[in-house]
Coordinates of C-alpha atoms in Angstrom, one line a residue:
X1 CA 36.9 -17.8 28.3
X2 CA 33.2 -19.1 27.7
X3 CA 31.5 -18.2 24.5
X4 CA 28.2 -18.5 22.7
X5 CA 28.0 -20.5 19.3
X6 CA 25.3 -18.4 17.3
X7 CA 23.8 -19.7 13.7
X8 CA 20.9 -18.0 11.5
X9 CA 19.8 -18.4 8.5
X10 CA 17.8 -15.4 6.4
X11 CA 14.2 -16.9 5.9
X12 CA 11.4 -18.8 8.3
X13 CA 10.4 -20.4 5.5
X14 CA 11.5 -24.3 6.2
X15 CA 12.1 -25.3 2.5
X16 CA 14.5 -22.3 2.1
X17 CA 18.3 -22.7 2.9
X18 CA 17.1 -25.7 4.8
X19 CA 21.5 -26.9 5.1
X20 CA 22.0 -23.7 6.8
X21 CA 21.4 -24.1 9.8
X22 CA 22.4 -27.5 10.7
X23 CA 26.3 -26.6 8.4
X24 CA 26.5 -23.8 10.1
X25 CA 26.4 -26.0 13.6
X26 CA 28.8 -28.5 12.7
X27 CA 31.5 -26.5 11.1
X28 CA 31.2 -24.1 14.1
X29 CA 31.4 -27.0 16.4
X30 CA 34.4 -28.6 14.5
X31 CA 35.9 -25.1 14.4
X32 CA 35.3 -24.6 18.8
X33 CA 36.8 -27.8 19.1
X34 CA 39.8 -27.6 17.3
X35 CA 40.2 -23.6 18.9
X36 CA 39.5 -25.2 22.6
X37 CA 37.0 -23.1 22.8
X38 CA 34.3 -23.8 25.6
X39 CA 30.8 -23.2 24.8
X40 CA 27.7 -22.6 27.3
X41 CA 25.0 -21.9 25.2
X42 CA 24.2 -22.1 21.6
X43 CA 21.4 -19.8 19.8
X44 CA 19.7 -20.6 16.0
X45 CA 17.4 -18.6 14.6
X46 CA 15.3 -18.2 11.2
X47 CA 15.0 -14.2 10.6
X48 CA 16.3 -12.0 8.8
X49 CA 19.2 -9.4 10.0
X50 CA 17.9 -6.4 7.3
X51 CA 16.0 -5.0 10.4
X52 CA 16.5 -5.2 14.1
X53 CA 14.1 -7.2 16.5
X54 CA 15.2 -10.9 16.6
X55 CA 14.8 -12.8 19.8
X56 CA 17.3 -14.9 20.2
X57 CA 19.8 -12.3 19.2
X58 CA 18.6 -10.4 22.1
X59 CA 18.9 -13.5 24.5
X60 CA 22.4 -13.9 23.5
X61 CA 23.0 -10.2 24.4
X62 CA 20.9 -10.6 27.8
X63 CA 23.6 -13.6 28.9
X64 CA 26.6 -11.2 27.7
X65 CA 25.5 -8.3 29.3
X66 CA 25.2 -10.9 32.6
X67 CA 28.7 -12.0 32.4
X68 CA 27.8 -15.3 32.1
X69 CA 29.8 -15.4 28.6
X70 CA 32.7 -13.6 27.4
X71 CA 32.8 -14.0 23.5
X72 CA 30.8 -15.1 20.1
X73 CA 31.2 -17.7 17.6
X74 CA 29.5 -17.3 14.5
X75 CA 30.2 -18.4 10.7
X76 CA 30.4 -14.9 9.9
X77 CA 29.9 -11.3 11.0
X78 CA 26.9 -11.0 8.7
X79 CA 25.5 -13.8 10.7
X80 CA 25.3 -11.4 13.7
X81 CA 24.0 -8.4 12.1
X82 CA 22.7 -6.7 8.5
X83 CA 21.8 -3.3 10.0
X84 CA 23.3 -0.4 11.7
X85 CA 20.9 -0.8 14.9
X86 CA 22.3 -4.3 15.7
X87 CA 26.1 -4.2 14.5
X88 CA 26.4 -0.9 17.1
X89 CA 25.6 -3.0 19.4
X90 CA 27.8 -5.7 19.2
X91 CA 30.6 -2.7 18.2
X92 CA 29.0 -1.1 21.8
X93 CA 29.5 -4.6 23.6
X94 CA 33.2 -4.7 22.6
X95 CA 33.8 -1.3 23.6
X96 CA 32.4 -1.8 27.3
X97 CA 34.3 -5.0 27.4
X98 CA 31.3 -7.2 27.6
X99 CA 32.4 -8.6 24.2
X100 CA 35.8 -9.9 24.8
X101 CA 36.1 -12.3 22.3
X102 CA 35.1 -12.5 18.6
X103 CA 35.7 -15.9 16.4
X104 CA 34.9 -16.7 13.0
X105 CA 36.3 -19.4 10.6
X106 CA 36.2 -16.8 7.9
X107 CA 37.1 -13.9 9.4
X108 CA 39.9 -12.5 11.5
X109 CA 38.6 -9.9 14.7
X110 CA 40.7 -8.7 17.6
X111 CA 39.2 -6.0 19.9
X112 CA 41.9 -3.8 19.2
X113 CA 40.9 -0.6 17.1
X114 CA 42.5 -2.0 14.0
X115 CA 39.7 -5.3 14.8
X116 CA 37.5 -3.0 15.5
X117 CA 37.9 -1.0 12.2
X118 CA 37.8 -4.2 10.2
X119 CA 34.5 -5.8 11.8
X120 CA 32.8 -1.9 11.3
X121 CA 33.8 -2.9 7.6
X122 CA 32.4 -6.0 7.5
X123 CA 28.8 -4.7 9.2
X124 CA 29.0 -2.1 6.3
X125 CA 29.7 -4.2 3.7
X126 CA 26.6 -6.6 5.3
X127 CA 24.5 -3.4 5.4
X128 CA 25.3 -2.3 1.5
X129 CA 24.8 -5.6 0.4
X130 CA 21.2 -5.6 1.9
X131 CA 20.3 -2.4 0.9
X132 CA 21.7 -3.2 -2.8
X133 CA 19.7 -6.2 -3.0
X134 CA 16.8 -4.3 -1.9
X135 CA 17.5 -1.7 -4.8
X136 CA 17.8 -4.6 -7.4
X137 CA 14.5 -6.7 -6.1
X138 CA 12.4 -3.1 -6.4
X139 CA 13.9 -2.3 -9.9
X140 CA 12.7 -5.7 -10.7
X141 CA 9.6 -5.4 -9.4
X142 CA 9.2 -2.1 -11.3
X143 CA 10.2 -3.5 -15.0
X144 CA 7.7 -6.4 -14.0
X145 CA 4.7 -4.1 -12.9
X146 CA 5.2 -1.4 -16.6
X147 CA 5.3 -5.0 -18.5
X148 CA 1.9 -5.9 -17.3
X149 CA 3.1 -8.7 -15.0
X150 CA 1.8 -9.0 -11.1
X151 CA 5.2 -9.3 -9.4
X152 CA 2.8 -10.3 -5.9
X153 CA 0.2 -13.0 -5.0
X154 CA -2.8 -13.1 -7.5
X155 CA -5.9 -12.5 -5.7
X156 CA -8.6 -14.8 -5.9
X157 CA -10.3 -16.3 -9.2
X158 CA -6.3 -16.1 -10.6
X159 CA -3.1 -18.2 -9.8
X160 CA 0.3 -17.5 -10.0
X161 CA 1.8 -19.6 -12.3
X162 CA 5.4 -20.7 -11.7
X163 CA 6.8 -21.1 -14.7
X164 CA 5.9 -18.1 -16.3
X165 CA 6.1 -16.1 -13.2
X166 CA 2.7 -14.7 -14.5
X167 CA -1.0 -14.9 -13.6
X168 CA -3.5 -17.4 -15.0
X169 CA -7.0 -17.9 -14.2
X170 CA -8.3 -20.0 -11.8
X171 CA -10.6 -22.6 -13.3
X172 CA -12.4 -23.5 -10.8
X173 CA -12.4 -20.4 -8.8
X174 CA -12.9 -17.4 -11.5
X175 CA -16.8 -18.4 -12.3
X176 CA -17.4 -18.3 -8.6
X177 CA -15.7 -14.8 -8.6
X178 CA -17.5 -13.5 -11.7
X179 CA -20.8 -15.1 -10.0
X180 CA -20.0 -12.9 -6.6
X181 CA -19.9 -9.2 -8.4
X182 CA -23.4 -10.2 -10.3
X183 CA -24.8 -10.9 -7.4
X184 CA -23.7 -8.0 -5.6
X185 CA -24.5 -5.6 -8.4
X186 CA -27.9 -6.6 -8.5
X187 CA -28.3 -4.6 -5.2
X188 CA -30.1 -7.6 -2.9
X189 CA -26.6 -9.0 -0.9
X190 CA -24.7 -7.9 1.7
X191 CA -21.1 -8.2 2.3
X192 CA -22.1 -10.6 5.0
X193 CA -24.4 -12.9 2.5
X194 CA -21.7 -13.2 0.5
X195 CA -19.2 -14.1 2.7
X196 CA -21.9 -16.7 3.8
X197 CA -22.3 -17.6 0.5
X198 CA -18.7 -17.9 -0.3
X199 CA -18.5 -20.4 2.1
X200 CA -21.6 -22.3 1.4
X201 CA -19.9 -22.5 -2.2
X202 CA -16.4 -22.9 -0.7
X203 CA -14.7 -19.9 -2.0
X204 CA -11.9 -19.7 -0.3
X205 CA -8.3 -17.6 -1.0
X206 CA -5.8 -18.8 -2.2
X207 CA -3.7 -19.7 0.8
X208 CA -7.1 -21.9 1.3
X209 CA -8.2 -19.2 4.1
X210 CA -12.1 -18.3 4.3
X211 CA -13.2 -15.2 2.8
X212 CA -14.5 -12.4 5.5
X213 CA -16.3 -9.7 4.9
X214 CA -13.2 -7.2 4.2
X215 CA -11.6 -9.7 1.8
X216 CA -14.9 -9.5 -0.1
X217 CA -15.1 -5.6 0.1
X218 CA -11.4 -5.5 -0.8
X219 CA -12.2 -7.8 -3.7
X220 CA -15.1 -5.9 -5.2
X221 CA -13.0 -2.6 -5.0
X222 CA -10.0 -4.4 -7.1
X223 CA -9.1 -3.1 -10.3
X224 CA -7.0 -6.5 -11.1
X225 CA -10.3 -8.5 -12.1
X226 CA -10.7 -5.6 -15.1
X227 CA -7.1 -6.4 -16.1
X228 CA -5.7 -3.2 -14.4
X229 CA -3.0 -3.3 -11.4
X230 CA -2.6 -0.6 -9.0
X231 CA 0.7 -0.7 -7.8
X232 CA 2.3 2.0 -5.8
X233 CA -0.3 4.5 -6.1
X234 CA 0.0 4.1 -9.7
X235 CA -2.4 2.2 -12.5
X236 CA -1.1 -0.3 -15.0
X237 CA -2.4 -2.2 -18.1
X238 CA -1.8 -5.8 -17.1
X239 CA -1.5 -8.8 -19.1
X240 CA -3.7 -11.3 -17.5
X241 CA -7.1 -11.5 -18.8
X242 CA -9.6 -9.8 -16.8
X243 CA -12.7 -11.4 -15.3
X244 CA -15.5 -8.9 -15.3
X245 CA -16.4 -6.1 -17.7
X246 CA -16.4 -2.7 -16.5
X247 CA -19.5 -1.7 -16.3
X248 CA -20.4 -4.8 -14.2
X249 CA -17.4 -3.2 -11.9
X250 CA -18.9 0.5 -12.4
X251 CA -22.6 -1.3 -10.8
X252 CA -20.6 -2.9 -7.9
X253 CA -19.1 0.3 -6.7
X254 CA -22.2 2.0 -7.7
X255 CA -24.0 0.1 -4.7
X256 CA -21.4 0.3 -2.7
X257 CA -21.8 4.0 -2.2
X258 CA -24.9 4.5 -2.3
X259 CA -25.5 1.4 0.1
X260 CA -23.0 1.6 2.9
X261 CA -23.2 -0.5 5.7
X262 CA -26.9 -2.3 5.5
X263 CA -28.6 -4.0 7.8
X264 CA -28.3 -7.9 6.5
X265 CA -32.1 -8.2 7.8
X266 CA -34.7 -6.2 10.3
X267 CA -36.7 -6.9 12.9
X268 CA -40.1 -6.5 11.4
X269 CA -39.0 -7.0 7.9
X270 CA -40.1 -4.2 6.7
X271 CA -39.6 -4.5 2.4
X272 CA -39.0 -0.7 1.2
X273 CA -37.1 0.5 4.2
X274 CA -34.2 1.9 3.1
X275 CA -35.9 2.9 -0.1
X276 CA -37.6 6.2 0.1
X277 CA -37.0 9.9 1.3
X278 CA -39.4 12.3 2.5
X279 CA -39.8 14.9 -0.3
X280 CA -39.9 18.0 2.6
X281 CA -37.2 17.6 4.2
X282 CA -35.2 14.8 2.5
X283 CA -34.8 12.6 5.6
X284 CA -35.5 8.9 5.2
X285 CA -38.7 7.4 5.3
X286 CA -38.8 5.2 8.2
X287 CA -41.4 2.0 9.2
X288 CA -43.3 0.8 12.3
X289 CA -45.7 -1.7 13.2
X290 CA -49.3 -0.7 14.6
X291 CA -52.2 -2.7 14.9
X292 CA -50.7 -5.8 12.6
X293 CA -50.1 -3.5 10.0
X294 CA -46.4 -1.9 8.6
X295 CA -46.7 2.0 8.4
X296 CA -44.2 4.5 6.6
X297 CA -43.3 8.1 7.3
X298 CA -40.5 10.5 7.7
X299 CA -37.9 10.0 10.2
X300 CA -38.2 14.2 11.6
X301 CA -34.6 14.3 12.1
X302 CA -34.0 17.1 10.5
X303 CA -36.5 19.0 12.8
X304 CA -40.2 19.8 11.6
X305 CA -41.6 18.4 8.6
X306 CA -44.8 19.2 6.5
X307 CA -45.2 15.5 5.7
X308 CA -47.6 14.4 8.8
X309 CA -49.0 11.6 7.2
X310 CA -48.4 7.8 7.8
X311 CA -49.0 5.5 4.7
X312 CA -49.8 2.1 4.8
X313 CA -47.5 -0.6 3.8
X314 CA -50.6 -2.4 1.3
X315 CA -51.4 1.2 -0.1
X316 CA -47.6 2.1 -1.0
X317 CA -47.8 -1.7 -2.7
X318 CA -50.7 -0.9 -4.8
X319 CA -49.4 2.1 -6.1
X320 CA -45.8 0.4 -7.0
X321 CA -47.8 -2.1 -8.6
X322 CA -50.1 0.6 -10.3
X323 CA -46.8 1.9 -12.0
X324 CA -45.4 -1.5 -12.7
X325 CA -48.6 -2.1 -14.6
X326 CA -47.7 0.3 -16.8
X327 CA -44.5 -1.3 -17.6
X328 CA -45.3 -4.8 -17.7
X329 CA -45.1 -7.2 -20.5
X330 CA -46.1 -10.9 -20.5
X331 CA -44.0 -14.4 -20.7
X332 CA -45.6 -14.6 -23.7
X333 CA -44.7 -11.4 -25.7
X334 CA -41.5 -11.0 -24.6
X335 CA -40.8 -14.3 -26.3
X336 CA -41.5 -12.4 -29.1
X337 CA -40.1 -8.7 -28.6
X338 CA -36.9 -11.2 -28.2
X339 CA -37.4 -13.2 -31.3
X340 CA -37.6 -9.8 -33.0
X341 CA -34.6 -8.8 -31.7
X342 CA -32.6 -12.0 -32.3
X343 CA -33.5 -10.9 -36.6
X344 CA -31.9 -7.6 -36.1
X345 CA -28.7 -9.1 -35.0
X346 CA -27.4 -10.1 -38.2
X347 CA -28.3 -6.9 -39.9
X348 CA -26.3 -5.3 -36.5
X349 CA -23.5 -7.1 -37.2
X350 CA -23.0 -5.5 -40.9
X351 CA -24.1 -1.8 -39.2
X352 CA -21.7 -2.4 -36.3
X353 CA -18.4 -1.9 -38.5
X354 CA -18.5 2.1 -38.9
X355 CA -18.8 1.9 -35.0
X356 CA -16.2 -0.1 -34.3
X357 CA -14.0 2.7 -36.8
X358 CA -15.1 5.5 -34.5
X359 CA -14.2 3.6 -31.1
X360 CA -11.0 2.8 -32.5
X361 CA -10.3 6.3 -33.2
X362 CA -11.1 7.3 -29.5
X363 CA -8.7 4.3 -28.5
X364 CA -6.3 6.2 -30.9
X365 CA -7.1 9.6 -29.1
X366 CA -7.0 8.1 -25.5
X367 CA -3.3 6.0 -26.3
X368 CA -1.9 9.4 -27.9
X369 CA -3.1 11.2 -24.6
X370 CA -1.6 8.5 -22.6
X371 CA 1.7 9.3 -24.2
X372 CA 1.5 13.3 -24.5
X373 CA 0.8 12.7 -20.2
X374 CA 4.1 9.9 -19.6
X375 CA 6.3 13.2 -21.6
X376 CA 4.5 15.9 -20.1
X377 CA 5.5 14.2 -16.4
X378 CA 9.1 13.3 -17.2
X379 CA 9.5 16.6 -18.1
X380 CA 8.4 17.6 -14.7
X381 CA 5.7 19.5 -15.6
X382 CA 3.2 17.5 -13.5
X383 CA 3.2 16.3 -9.9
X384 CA 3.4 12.8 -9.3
X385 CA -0.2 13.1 -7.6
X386 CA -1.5 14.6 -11.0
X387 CA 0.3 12.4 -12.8
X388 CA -1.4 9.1 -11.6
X389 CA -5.2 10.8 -11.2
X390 CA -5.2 11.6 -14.8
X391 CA -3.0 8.2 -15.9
X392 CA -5.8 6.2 -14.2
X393 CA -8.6 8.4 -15.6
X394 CA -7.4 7.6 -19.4
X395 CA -6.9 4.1 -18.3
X396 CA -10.7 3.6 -17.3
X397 CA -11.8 5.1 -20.8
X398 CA -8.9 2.9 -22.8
X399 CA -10.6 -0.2 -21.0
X400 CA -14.1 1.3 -21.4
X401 CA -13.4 1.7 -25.1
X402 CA -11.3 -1.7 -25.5
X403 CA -14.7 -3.7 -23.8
X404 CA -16.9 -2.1 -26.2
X405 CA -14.6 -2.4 -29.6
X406 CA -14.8 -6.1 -28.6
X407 CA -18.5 -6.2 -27.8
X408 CA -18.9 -4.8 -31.2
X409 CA -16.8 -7.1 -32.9
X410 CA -18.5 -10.6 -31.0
X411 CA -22.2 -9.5 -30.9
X412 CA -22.8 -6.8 -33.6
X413 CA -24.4 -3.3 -31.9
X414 CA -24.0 -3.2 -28.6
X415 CA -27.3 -1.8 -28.1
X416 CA -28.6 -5.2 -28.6
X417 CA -27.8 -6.9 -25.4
X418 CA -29.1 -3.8 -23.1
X419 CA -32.3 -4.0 -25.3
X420 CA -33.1 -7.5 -24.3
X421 CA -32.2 -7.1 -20.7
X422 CA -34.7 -4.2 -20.7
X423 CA -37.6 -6.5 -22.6
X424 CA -36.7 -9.0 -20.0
X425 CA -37.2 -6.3 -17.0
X426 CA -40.5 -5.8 -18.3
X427 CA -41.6 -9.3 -18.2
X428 CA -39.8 -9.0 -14.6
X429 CA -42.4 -6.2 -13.6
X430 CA -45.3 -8.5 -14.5
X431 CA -44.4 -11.5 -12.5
X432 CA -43.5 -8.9 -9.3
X433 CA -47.3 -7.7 -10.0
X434 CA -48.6 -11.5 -9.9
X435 CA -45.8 -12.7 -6.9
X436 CA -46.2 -11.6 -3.3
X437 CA -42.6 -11.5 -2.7
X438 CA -42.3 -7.5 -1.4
X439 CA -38.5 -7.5 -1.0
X440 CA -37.7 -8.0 -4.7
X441 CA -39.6 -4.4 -5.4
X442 CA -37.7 -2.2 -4.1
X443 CA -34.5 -4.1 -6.0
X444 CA -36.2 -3.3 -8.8
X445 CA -37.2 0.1 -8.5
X446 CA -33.9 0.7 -7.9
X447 CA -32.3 -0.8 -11.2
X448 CA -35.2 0.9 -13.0
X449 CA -35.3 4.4 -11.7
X450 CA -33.8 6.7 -9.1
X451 CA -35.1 9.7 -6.2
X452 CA -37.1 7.6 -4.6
X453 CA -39.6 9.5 -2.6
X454 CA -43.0 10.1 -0.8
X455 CA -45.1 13.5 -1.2
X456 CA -48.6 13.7 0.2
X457 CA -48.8 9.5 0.7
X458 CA -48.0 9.4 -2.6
X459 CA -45.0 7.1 -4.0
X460 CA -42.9 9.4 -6.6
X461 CA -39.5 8.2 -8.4
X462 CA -37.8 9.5 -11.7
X463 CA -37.6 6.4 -14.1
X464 CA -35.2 5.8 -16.8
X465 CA -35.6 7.5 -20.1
X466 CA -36.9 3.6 -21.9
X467 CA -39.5 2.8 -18.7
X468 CA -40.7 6.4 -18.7
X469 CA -41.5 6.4 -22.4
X470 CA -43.5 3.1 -22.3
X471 CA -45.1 4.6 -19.0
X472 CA -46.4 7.7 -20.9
X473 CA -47.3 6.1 -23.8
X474 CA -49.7 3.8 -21.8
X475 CA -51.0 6.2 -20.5
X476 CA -51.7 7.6 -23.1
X477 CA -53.2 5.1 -25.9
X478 CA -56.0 2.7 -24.6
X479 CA -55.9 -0.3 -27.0
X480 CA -52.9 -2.3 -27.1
X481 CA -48.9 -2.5 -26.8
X482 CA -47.0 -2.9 -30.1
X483 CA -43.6 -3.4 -30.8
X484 CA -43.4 -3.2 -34.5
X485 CA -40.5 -4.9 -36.7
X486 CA -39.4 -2.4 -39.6
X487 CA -38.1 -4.4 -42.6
X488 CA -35.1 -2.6 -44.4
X489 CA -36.2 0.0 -46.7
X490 CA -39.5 1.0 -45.2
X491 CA -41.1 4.3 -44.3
X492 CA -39.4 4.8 -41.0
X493 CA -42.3 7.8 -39.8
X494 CA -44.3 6.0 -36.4
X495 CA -47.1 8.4 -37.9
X496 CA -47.2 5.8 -41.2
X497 CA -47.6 2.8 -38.9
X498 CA -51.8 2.9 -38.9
X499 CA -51.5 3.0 -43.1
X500 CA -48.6 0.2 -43.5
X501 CA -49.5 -2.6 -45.2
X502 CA -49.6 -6.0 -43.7
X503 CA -47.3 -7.5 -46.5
X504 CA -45.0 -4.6 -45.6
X505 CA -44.6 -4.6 -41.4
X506 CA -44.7 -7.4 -38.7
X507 CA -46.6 -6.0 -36.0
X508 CA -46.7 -7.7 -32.5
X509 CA -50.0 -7.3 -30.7
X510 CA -49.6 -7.2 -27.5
X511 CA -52.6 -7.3 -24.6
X512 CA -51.8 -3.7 -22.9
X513 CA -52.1 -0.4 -23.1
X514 CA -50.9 1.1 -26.5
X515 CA -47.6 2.0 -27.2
X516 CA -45.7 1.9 -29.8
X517 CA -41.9 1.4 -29.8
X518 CA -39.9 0.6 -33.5
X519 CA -36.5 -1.1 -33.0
X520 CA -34.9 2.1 -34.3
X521 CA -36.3 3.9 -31.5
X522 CA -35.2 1.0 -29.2
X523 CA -32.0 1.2 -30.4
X524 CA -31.4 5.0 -29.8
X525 CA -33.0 4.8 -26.4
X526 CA -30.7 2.3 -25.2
X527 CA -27.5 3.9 -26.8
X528 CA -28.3 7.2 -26.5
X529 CA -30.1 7.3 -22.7
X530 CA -32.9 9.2 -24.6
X531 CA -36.5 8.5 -26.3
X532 CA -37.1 9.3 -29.9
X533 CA -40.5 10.9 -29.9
X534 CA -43.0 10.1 -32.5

């Protein structure tokens, strides 16, 4: 009788159960020789046996089927097979008589029906203990994922550390992650400029693979870098500290949806396509090139439009620029709107304490919600799809509230921050008046306003509530910009400011049309999202 020595070990990986393979072949040698047993082929493999599919199991099966081998030796029925699909088979082999033969130095098989009894045993007992380990391995996972732990491969800017078996930041690659959402919130990349970029400043995942455009996608989308974890549908609190605040996250997805897919650069280079809508129809403004000169009107798609008119790329500049001009502050002053702000921060600080009490009440609120959900869903009053919407809904505001808590606690009023990023826009508008760089406006525009549109050849957009006041109010006053600095205790009516004293006020003179602007009033735009009126 000729038989087929077959070995396998469980894993492709080579420094797992490396001895397997090779034990298996001398103790089934050792075992054929002292048996008399003639062999005419011999099969190893490295795969698993949970799930049908492996090759060389199949080849073995080819050369019985053929007749050119009567019988198996294997170490051990589990060897052959873990699942139903494959044991059948071999059961199905013995039953046709292609199978004559069955020898194991650990176990005992005829092809009798008591044999074949006891081998059906054996492939269930195989099967069970797969499907048990399976059990144990996602129970684990399970505990691991509700105690804040990533029980998979950190993605990149994190490592997985081995010791802990948790996840710790990635020196070297975390600032180059944290670097990769500003730059994409800012509105002016592509997914395919940073992936060029990326590899420019080799940022590469962590199996040392470069970074496409869908592992960037995937990346900005990821919860994990605000120190969530999505894991089966479901969001967790995790424990590793995140990389980016949320409202750097909120941007990214911000742009991409209103974005989509954009072109990474166009043929004539035409700066505010993309921008503007036609405010007839509401179809895009589109751009061509006539005479050496870039035009702009509506794309018609929508059928008939009332807007006929064709606007000239230098004409739509000027009146960007016009409106700019109205927002503009110099190098100069804004050194000193900012040193102004840098006094308030101390007095912020002291201020910031009753705001840190109502915050922590919210988290309170949110944590007890959190809770009142978990009982309301084991009591089977909620769908598992409810469940996780509204879980992950809470867990956005706990993190919202947890990032703001801390800001509070680190810088003083969180106003502060988004007050000096708006002084520093306003500089920004004056040096986009002064360069000749076309593609950074419409960048801009967008971070400052929205609804974009043209009416009559005429640029129109709605501004945010701080660039809108300083807008109207230079319009409306004709000698010059003031950003006064009330000291504590003084008369806090704007209507006072042309009888204070000297002595009393520091008052910043600025070269521009008149506005004026006290750091309270700062302070409630920037908090609030609206202008206290004088």
């Amino acid at each position: 009788m000729k038989y087929i020595l077959y070995a396998r070990k469980s894993t492709e990986e080579d420094d797992h159960q490396v001895l397997s393979i090779e034990a298996q072949f001398v103790e089934l040698k050792e075992f054929a020789a002292k048996e008399k047993l003639e062999i005419v082929a011999s099969f190893q493999e490295a795969k698993t046996a949970k799930e049908p599919g492996r090759i060389k199991f199949a080849e073995m099966l080819a050369i019985l089927e053929s007749g050119k081998a009567d019988g198996i030796v294997s170490w051990h029925p589990d060897r052959l097979a873990r699942n139903s699909v494959d044991g059948g088979k071999i059961i199905h082999f013995v039953d046709r008589g292609l199978i004559k033969s069955l020898k194991f130095p650990t176990f005992w098989f005829e092809p009798t029906p008591q044999g074949l009894f006891m081998l059906n045993i054996a492939f269930g007992q195989s099967k069970y203990f797969v499907d048990n380990l399976r059990e144990n391995v996602k129970r684990g996972l399970r505990q691991k994922i509700r105690n804040g732990v990533w029980p998979g491969w950190a993605p990149v800017g994190y490592a997985n550390n081995p010791k802990t078996r948790g996840i710790d930041v990635d020196s070297e690659k975390a600032p180059k992650v944290r670097k990769m959402f500003e730059m994409y919130a800012t509105g002016a990349y592509t997914l395919h400029s940073l992936a060029n970029w990326c590899e420019k400043n080799n940022l590469r995942g962590n199996l040392g693979k470069k970074l496409v455009i869908s592992n960037i996608q995937k990346n900005l989308q990821n919860i994990f870098y605000l120190g969530l974890m999505k894991w089966k549908g479901e969001i967790f609190e995790g424990q590793h500290e995140p990389l980016i605040l949320k409202k750097l996250f909120d941007k990214c997805q911000e742009v991409m949806s209103k974005r989509g897919r954009v072109q990474e650069s166009h043929k004539n280079s035409f700066a505010f396509l993309g921008l503007l809508k036609c405010a007839s129809c509401g179809c895009s403004i589109t751009a061509e090139k006539q005479k050496g000169h870039n035009y702009y009107r509506c794309t018609k798609k929508k059928g008939l439009c009332q807007e006929k008119h064709y606007l000239r790329e230098e004409a739509l500049t000027e009146q960007i620029k016009n409106f700019l001009q109205k927002v503009s502050l110099s190098s100069q002053d804004t050194e000193k709107v900012l040193a102004a702000l840098d006094n308030e921060q101390d007095k912020a600080r002291e201020d910031a304490q009753s705001e840190i009490g109502v915050l922590k009440e919210q988290l309170a609120q949110v944590e007890a919600k959190l809770q009142k959900l978990l009982d309301i869903y084991l009591a089977d009053a909620l769908s598992t799809e409810e469940y996780t919407t509204k879980k992950q809904s809470l867990l956005s505001q706990k993190v919202g509230l947890n990032e703001k808590i801390t800001d509070f606690e680190t810088k003083g009023l969180s106003w502060l921050e988004p007050a000096r990023e708006f002084v520093k826009s306003l500089n920004q508008a004056a040096k986009l008046i002064d360069g000749d760089n076309l593609s950074e406006l419409p960048t801009f525009l967008k971070n400052i306003g929205s609804n974009h549109i043209l009416r009559n050849r005429q640029f129109v957009f709605t501004p945010k509530t701080q660039y809108e006041l300083v807008a109207e109010r230079s319009e409306a006053n004709l000698s010059n910009l003031q950003f006064p600095f009330w000291c504590a205790g003084e008369d806090s009516n704007l209507h006072a400011l042309a009888d204070t004293r000297p002595s009393t006020l520091r008052v910043y003179q600025f070269r521009h049309p008149r506005v004026f602007i006290r750091m309270q009033n700062l302070r409630s735009i920037i908090k609030n999202g609206h202008s206290a009126r004088s």
